[in-house]
Amino acid sequence: MGTVHNVMEDSVKDLLEKYWGDLPVSCHCETCKSDVYALSLNRLKPHYVRDQSGRMYAKASLMTTQARATILTAITESAKVVSAYPHH
Ligand SMILES: [Zn+2]
C-alpha cells in the first residue's frame, strides 16, 4: 500500500507562514508557531489524498475563498489559545 498525505497540512502551513507575523500571538517563536499549526489541524477536517496529482488537485480545492476563510479562522482561534496558554 502506498502512502497517503493530508493536504490540509500543506494549506494550513502555507497560510500560517503567510499570516504568522500578523497574528495576535503573545510570542512568535517556532515552538508557539508549531503549537498553532497542530491546534489548527485538530480543528480542521483532514483531507487525505493518495498520490501527487491528487495532491495538487485537492490543494487547489482547499484554496477557494471559503476554504481559506475556514482555515484562517481555525488559525486565528488557535493563536488565541496558544497566547493564553503558551507551552514554555
Ligand atoms: Zn513561544
Tab-separated table of N, CA, C and O and ligand atoms in Angstrom:
chain	number	residue	atom	x	y	z
A	1	MET	N	0.847	-1.195	0.000
A	1	MET	CA	0.000	0.000	0.000
A	1	MET	C	0.883	1.246	0.000
A	1	MET	O	1.860	1.317	0.749
A	2	GLY	N	0.534	2.210	-0.826
A	2	GLY	CA	1.324	3.438	-0.881
A	2	GLY	C	1.001	4.358	0.274
A	2	GLY	O	0.118	4.080	1.075
A	3	THR	N	1.724	5.440	0.338
A	3	THR	CA	1.484	6.386	1.420
A	3	THR	C	0.361	7.348	1.050
A	3	THR	O	0.061	7.545	-0.124
A	4	VAL	N	-0.257	7.903	2.046
A	4	VAL	CA	-1.257	8.932	1.816
A	4	VAL	C	-0.774	10.218	2.495
A	4	VAL	O	0.081	10.188	3.372
A	5	HIS	N	-1.350	11.314	2.038
A	5	HIS	CA	-0.907	12.601	2.534
A	5	HIS	C	-2.113	13.470	2.858
A	5	HIS	O	-3.083	13.476	2.112
A	6	ASN	N	-2.040	14.193	3.948
A	6	ASN	CA	-3.106	15.107	4.330
A	6	ASN	C	-2.810	16.493	3.756
A	6	ASN	O	-1.963	17.225	4.283
A	7	VAL	N	-3.514	16.837	2.680
A	7	VAL	CA	-3.226	18.129	2.030
A	7	VAL	C	-3.635	19.318	2.890
A	7	VAL	O	-3.193	20.439	2.645
A	8	MET	N	-4.479	19.057	3.880
A	8	MET	CA	-4.844	20.146	4.788
A	8	MET	C	-3.581	20.681	5.476
A	8	MET	O	-3.478	21.875	5.756
A	9	GLU	N	-2.618	19.774	5.723
A	9	GLU	CA	-1.352	20.209	6.341
A	9	GLU	C	-0.651	21.256	5.472
A	9	GLU	O	-0.134	22.241	5.982
A	10	ASP	N	-0.628	21.020	4.161
A	10	ASP	CA	0.025	21.964	3.241
A	10	ASP	C	-0.663	23.327	3.296
A	10	ASP	O	-0.001	24.367	3.363
A	11	SER	N	-2.004	23.289	3.253
A	11	SER	CA	-2.757	24.543	3.207
A	11	SER	C	-2.603	25.337	4.495
A	11	SER	O	-2.422	26.553	4.472
A	12	VAL	N	-2.673	24.629	5.631
A	12	VAL	CA	-2.516	25.327	6.909
A	12	VAL	C	-1.109	25.903	7.006
A	12	VAL	O	-0.917	27.047	7.427
A	13	LYS	N	-0.114	25.117	6.580
A	13	LYS	CA	1.270	25.577	6.638
A	13	LYS	C	1.456	26.828	5.776
A	13	LYS	O	2.041	27.822	6.221
A	14	ASP	N	0.934	26.802	4.552
A	14	ASP	CA	1.035	27.949	3.642
A	14	ASP	C	0.457	29.213	4.279
A	14	ASP	O	1.095	30.265	4.296
A	15	LEU	N	-0.776	29.082	4.790
A	15	LEU	CA	-1.448	30.254	5.344
A	15	LEU	C	-0.794	30.710	6.642
A	15	LEU	O	-0.698	31.912	6.919
A	16	LEU	N	-0.323	29.754	7.425
A	16	LEU	CA	0.332	30.111	8.687
A	16	LEU	C	1.631	30.883	8.416
A	16	LEU	O	1.912	31.893	9.060
A	17	GLU	N	2.406	30.416	7.423
A	17	GLU	CA	3.647	31.116	7.063
A	17	GLU	C	3.340	32.545	6.612
A	17	GLU	O	4.039	33.491	6.946
A	18	LYS	N	2.240	32.680	5.862
A	18	LYS	CA	1.876	33.955	5.281
A	18	LYS	C	1.416	34.964	6.345
A	18	LYS	O	1.737	36.142	6.272
A	19	TYR	N	0.627	34.463	7.319
A	19	TYR	CA	-0.019	35.378	8.258
A	19	TYR	C	0.579	35.367	9.655
A	19	TYR	O	0.104	36.075	10.536
A	20	TRP	N	1.589	34.522	9.882
A	20	TRP	CA	2.157	34.373	11.224
A	20	TRP	C	2.564	35.712	11.823
A	20	TRP	O	2.286	36.004	12.991
A	21	GLY	N	3.206	36.559	11.020
A	21	GLY	CA	3.666	37.849	11.519
A	21	GLY	C	2.542	38.780	11.944
A	21	GLY	O	2.749	39.676	12.758
A	22	ASP	N	1.348	38.566	11.388
A	22	ASP	CA	0.215	39.446	11.671
A	22	ASP	C	-0.721	38.898	12.741
A	22	ASP	O	-1.657	39.574	13.152
A	23	LEU	N	-0.494	37.659	13.172
A	23	LEU	CA	-1.415	37.049	14.141
A	23	LEU	C	-1.230	37.642	15.538
A	23	LEU	O	-0.108	37.973	15.936
A	24	PRO	N	-2.350	37.757	16.274
A	24	PRO	CA	-2.274	38.336	17.624
A	24	PRO	C	-1.786	37.322	18.655
A	24	PRO	O	-2.503	36.947	19.561
A	25	VAL	N	-0.557	36.848	18.494
A	25	VAL	CA	0.002	35.900	19.459
A	25	VAL	C	0.977	36.624	20.377
A	25	VAL	O	1.630	37.586	19.984
A	26	SER	N	1.084	36.134	21.612
A	26	SER	CA	1.940	36.788	22.591
A	26	SER	C	3.411	36.472	22.333
A	26	SER	O	4.298	37.164	22.806
A	27	CYS	N	3.689	35.413	21.581
A	27	CYS	CA	5.066	35.016	21.302
A	27	CYS	C	5.145	34.481	19.877
A	27	CYS	O	4.271	33.724	19.448
A	28	HIS	N	6.134	34.914	19.127
A	28	HIS	CA	6.257	34.492	17.730
A	28	HIS	C	7.386	33.494	17.509
A	28	HIS	O	7.943	33.410	16.421
A	29	CYS	N	7.744	32.712	18.549
A	29	CYS	CA	8.838	31.749	18.369
A	29	CYS	C	8.351	30.510	17.603
A	29	CYS	O	7.157	30.312	17.413
A	30	GLU	N	9.296	29.669	17.193
A	30	GLU	CA	8.962	28.486	16.401
A	30	GLU	C	8.128	27.476	17.185
A	30	GLU	O	7.308	26.759	16.615
A	31	THR	N	8.332	27.404	18.504
A	31	THR	CA	7.556	26.470	19.330
A	31	THR	C	6.087	26.861	19.330
A	31	THR	O	5.209	26.016	19.128
A	32	CYS	N	5.811	28.136	19.536
A	32	CYS	CA	4.430	28.602	19.537
A	32	CYS	C	3.807	28.449	18.154
A	32	CYS	O	2.623	28.125	18.021
A	33	LYS	N	4.618	28.658	17.124
A	33	LYS	CA	4.127	28.501	15.756
A	33	LYS	C	3.698	27.050	15.515
A	33	LYS	O	2.638	26.790	14.945
A	34	SER	N	4.522	26.105	15.982
A	34	SER	CA	4.177	24.691	15.830
A	34	SER	C	2.927	24.344	16.614
A	34	SER	O	2.109	23.528	16.173
A	35	ASP	N	2.770	24.959	17.796
A	35	ASP	CA	1.567	24.724	18.597
A	35	ASP	C	0.328	25.204	17.845
A	35	ASP	O	-0.697	24.521	17.820
A	36	VAL	N	0.419	26.402	17.252
A	36	VAL	CA	-0.715	26.939	16.494
A	36	VAL	C	-1.018	26.028	15.299
A	36	VAL	O	-2.173	25.731	14.994
A	37	TYR	N	0.033	25.558	14.657
A	37	TYR	CA	-0.105	24.672	13.496
A	37	TYR	C	-0.848	23.388	13.888
A	37	TYR	O	-1.832	23.000	13.248
A	38	ALA	N	-0.402	22.745	14.972
A	38	ALA	CA	-1.022	21.490	15.419
A	38	ALA	C	-2.461	21.705	15.861
A	38	ALA	O	-3.358	20.942	15.491
A	39	LEU	N	-2.691	22.769	16.628
A	39	LEU	CA	-4.047	23.061	17.102
A	39	LEU	C	-4.988	23.335	15.931
A	39	LEU	O	-6.139	22.879	15.926
A	40	SER	N	-4.500	24.069	14.944
A	40	SER	CA	-5.319	24.393	13.781
A	40	SER	C	-5.718	23.116	13.054
A	40	SER	O	-6.867	22.946	12.654
A	41	LEU	N	-4.757	22.198	12.895
A	41	LEU	CA	-5.052	20.945	12.194
A	41	LEU	C	-6.076	20.121	12.960
A	41	LEU	O	-6.907	19.438	12.369
A	42	ASN	N	-6.036	20.175	14.288
A	42	ASN	CA	-7.029	19.448	15.085
A	42	ASN	C	-8.427	20.011	14.882
A	42	ASN	O	-9.415	19.295	15.000
A	43	ARG	N	-8.513	21.300	14.585
A	43	ARG	CA	-9.818	21.935	14.414
A	43	ARG	C	-10.387	21.699	13.026
A	43	ARG	O	-11.594	21.874	12.809
A	44	LEU	N	-9.521	21.379	12.074
A	44	LEU	CA	-9.962	21.272	10.686
A	44	LEU	C	-10.119	19.807	10.268
A	44	LEU	O	-9.447	18.924	10.801
A	45	LYS	N	-10.994	19.596	9.316
A	45	LYS	CA	-11.208	18.247	8.803
A	45	LYS	C	-10.011	17.883	7.918
A	45	LYS	O	-9.657	18.638	7.014
A	46	PRO	N	-9.383	16.739	8.171
A	46	PRO	CA	-8.260	16.349	7.312
A	46	PRO	C	-8.734	16.024	5.901
A	46	PRO	O	-9.897	15.679	5.698
A	47	HIS	N	-7.848	16.161	4.955
A	47	HIS	CA	-8.196	15.893	3.559
A	47	HIS	C	-7.083	15.037	2.964
A	47	HIS	O	-6.054	15.551	2.550
A	48	TYR	N	-7.296	13.726	2.966
A	48	TYR	CA	-6.248	12.806	2.544
A	48	TYR	C	-6.305	12.503	1.058
A	48	TYR	O	-7.386	12.341	0.488
A	49	VAL	N	-5.137	12.445	0.461
A	49	VAL	CA	-5.035	12.040	-0.944
A	49	VAL	C	-3.945	10.983	-1.057
A	49	VAL	O	-3.087	10.853	-0.181
A	50	ARG	N	-4.006	10.226	-2.155
A	50	ARG	CA	-3.089	9.106	-2.304
A	50	ARG	C	-1.809	9.481	-3.047
A	50	ARG	O	-0.727	9.096	-2.656
A	51	ASP	N	-1.932	10.214	-4.135
A	51	ASP	CA	-0.721	10.470	-4.928
A	51	ASP	C	-0.531	11.953	-5.208
A	51	ASP	O	-1.312	12.796	-4.787
A	52	GLN	N	0.507	12.250	-5.956
A	52	GLN	CA	0.911	13.625	-6.202
A	52	GLN	C	-0.113	14.420	-7.002
A	52	GLN	O	-0.371	15.573	-6.705
A	53	SER	N	-0.715	13.778	-8.033
A	53	SER	CA	-1.680	14.510	-8.848
A	53	SER	C	-2.921	14.830	-8.009
A	53	SER	O	-3.481	15.919	-8.086
A	54	GLY	N	-3.339	13.873	-7.196
A	54	GLY	CA	-4.477	14.117	-6.321
A	54	GLY	C	-4.156	15.212	-5.343
A	54	GLY	O	-5.009	16.008	-4.950
A	55	ARG	N	-2.893	15.270	-4.965
A	55	ARG	CA	-2.448	16.277	-4.007
A	55	ARG	C	-2.584	17.686	-4.580
A	55	ARG	O	-3.078	18.594	-3.920
A	56	MET	N	-2.169	17.860	-5.818
A	56	MET	CA	-2.271	19.174	-6.446
A	56	MET	C	-3.735	19.586	-6.608
A	56	MET	O	-4.115	20.715	-6.360
A	57	TYR	N	-4.553	18.630	-7.037
A	57	TYR	CA	-5.966	18.916	-7.240
A	57	TYR	C	-6.645	19.275	-5.920
A	57	TYR	O	-7.361	20.265	-5.826
A	58	ALA	N	-6.395	18.482	-4.884
A	58	ALA	CA	-7.029	18.708	-3.596
A	58	ALA	C	-6.554	20.019	-2.991
A	58	ALA	O	-7.309	20.757	-2.367
A	59	LYS	N	-5.281	20.334	-3.205
A	59	LYS	CA	-4.742	21.564	-2.663
A	59	LYS	C	-5.441	22.763	-3.300
A	59	LYS	O	-5.784	23.725	-2.623
A	60	ALA	N	-5.693	22.669	-4.596
A	60	ALA	CA	-6.403	23.746	-5.292
A	60	ALA	C	-7.802	23.912	-4.711
A	60	ALA	O	-8.273	25.026	-4.504
A	61	SER	N	-8.448	22.802	-4.404
A	61	SER	CA	-9.811	22.886	-3.863
A	61	SER	C	-9.817	23.466	-2.459
A	61	SER	O	-10.832	23.966	-1.987
A	62	LEU	N	-8.680	23.402	-1.772
A	62	LEU	CA	-8.600	23.970	-0.427
A	62	LEU	C	-8.182	25.440	-0.468
A	62	LEU	O	-8.021	26.075	0.563
A	63	MET	N	-7.987	25.976	-1.668
A	63	MET	CA	-7.555	27.366	-1.781
A	63	MET	C	-8.674	28.267	-2.280
A	63	MET	O	-8.438	29.385	-2.704
A	64	THR	N	-9.916	27.784	-2.221
A	64	THR	CA	-11.039	28.647	-2.564
A	64	THR	C	-11.194	29.674	-1.441
A	64	THR	O	-10.665	29.477	-0.337
A	65	THR	N	-11.906	30.751	-1.721
A	65	THR	CA	-12.083	31.806	-0.724
A	65	THR	C	-12.703	31.252	0.555
A	65	THR	O	-12.271	31.559	1.663
A	66	GLN	N	-13.720	30.389	0.387
A	66	GLN	CA	-14.411	29.841	1.543
A	66	GLN	C	-13.479	28.938	2.364
A	66	GLN	O	-13.429	29.038	3.592
A	67	ALA	N	-12.732	28.081	1.679
A	67	ALA	CA	-11.825	27.169	2.384
A	67	ALA	C	-10.741	27.948	3.111
A	67	ALA	O	-10.403	27.648	4.261
A	68	ARG	N	-10.209	28.960	2.462
A	68	ARG	CA	-9.174	29.792	3.092
A	68	ARG	C	-9.713	30.485	4.335
A	68	ARG	O	-9.025	30.583	5.346
A	69	ALA	N	-10.964	30.975	4.239
A	69	ALA	CA	-11.574	31.660	5.381
A	69	ALA	C	-11.723	30.701	6.555
A	69	ALA	O	-11.459	31.058	7.710
A	70	THR	N	-12.133	29.462	6.267
A	70	THR	CA	-12.295	28.449	7.315
A	70	THR	C	-10.955	28.148	7.975
A	70	THR	O	-10.846	28.074	9.206
A	71	ILE	N	-9.925	27.999	7.163
A	71	ILE	CA	-8.591	27.678	7.685
A	71	ILE	C	-8.048	28.852	8.505
A	71	ILE	O	-7.509	28.674	9.593
A	72	LEU	N	-8.239	30.073	7.983
A	72	LEU	CA	-7.753	31.254	8.697
A	72	LEU	C	-8.451	31.430	10.041
A	72	LEU	O	-7.828	31.847	11.023
A	73	THR	N	-9.743	31.101	10.081
A	73	THR	CA	-10.473	31.177	11.343
A	73	THR	C	-9.873	30.201	12.340
A	73	THR	O	-9.649	30.545	13.515
A	74	ALA	N	-9.603	28.982	11.892
A	74	ALA	CA	-9.007	27.971	12.774
A	74	ALA	C	-7.639	28.442	13.280
A	74	ALA	O	-7.302	28.282	14.460
A	75	ILE	N	-6.844	29.044	12.393
A	75	ILE	CA	-5.519	29.534	12.777
A	75	ILE	C	-5.639	30.659	13.808
A	75	ILE	O	-4.934	30.683	14.820
A	76	THR	N	-6.573	31.587	13.567
A	76	THR	CA	-6.757	32.710	14.479
A	76	THR	C	-7.214	32.236	15.855
A	76	THR	O	-6.704	32.690	16.890
A	77	GLU	N	-8.175	31.303	15.876
A	77	GLU	CA	-8.661	30.761	17.149
A	77	GLU	C	-7.535	30.037	17.883
A	77	GLU	O	-7.384	30.164	19.099
A	78	SER	N	-6.749	29.284	17.160
A	78	SER	CA	-5.637	28.542	17.760
A	78	SER	C	-4.587	29.498	18.318
A	78	SER	O	-3.999	29.247	19.375
A	79	ALA	N	-4.355	30.593	17.600
A	79	ALA	CA	-3.385	31.585	18.049
A	79	ALA	C	-3.810	32.179	19.388
A	79	ALA	O	-2.987	32.420	20.277
A	80	LYS	N	-5.132	32.381	19.557
A	80	LYS	CA	-5.649	32.915	20.821
A	80	LYS	C	-5.389	31.940	21.953
A	80	LYS	O	-5.006	32.344	23.061
A	81	VAL	N	-5.621	30.646	21.687
A	81	VAL	CA	-5.425	29.620	22.711
A	81	VAL	C	-3.950	29.546	23.112
A	81	VAL	O	-3.615	29.523	24.301
A	82	VAL	N	-3.060	29.537	22.122
A	82	VAL	CA	-1.629	29.440	22.407
A	82	VAL	C	-1.143	30.683	23.164
A	82	VAL	O	-0.308	30.585	24.061
A	83	SER	N	-1.708	31.839	22.825
A	83	SER	CA	-1.332	33.064	23.532
A	83	SER	C	-1.752	33.016	24.985
A	83	SER	O	-1.032	33.492	25.876
A	84	ALA	N	-2.930	32.430	25.230
A	84	ALA	CA	-3.447	32.356	26.587
A	84	ALA	C	-2.703	31.303	27.412
A	84	ALA	O	-2.499	31.469	28.602
A	85	TYR	N	-2.297	30.225	26.746
A	85	TYR	CA	-1.618	29.115	27.448
A	85	TYR	C	-0.348	28.715	26.710
A	85	TYR	O	-0.279	27.619	26.157
A	86	PRO	N	0.664	29.564	26.686
A	86	PRO	CA	1.897	29.175	25.987
A	86	PRO	C	2.562	27.996	26.688
A	86	PRO	O	2.498	27.885	27.913
A	87	HIS	N	3.202	27.129	25.914
A	87	HIS	CA	3.775	25.896	26.455
A	87	HIS	C	5.216	26.065	26.934
A	87	HIS	O	5.954	25.098	27.019
A	88	HIS	N	5.649	27.290	27.140
A	88	HIS	CA	7.013	27.453	27.638
A	88	HIS	C	7.118	28.741	28.435
A	88	HIS	O	6.164	29.535	28.440
B	1	ZN	ZN	6.901	30.990	22.054
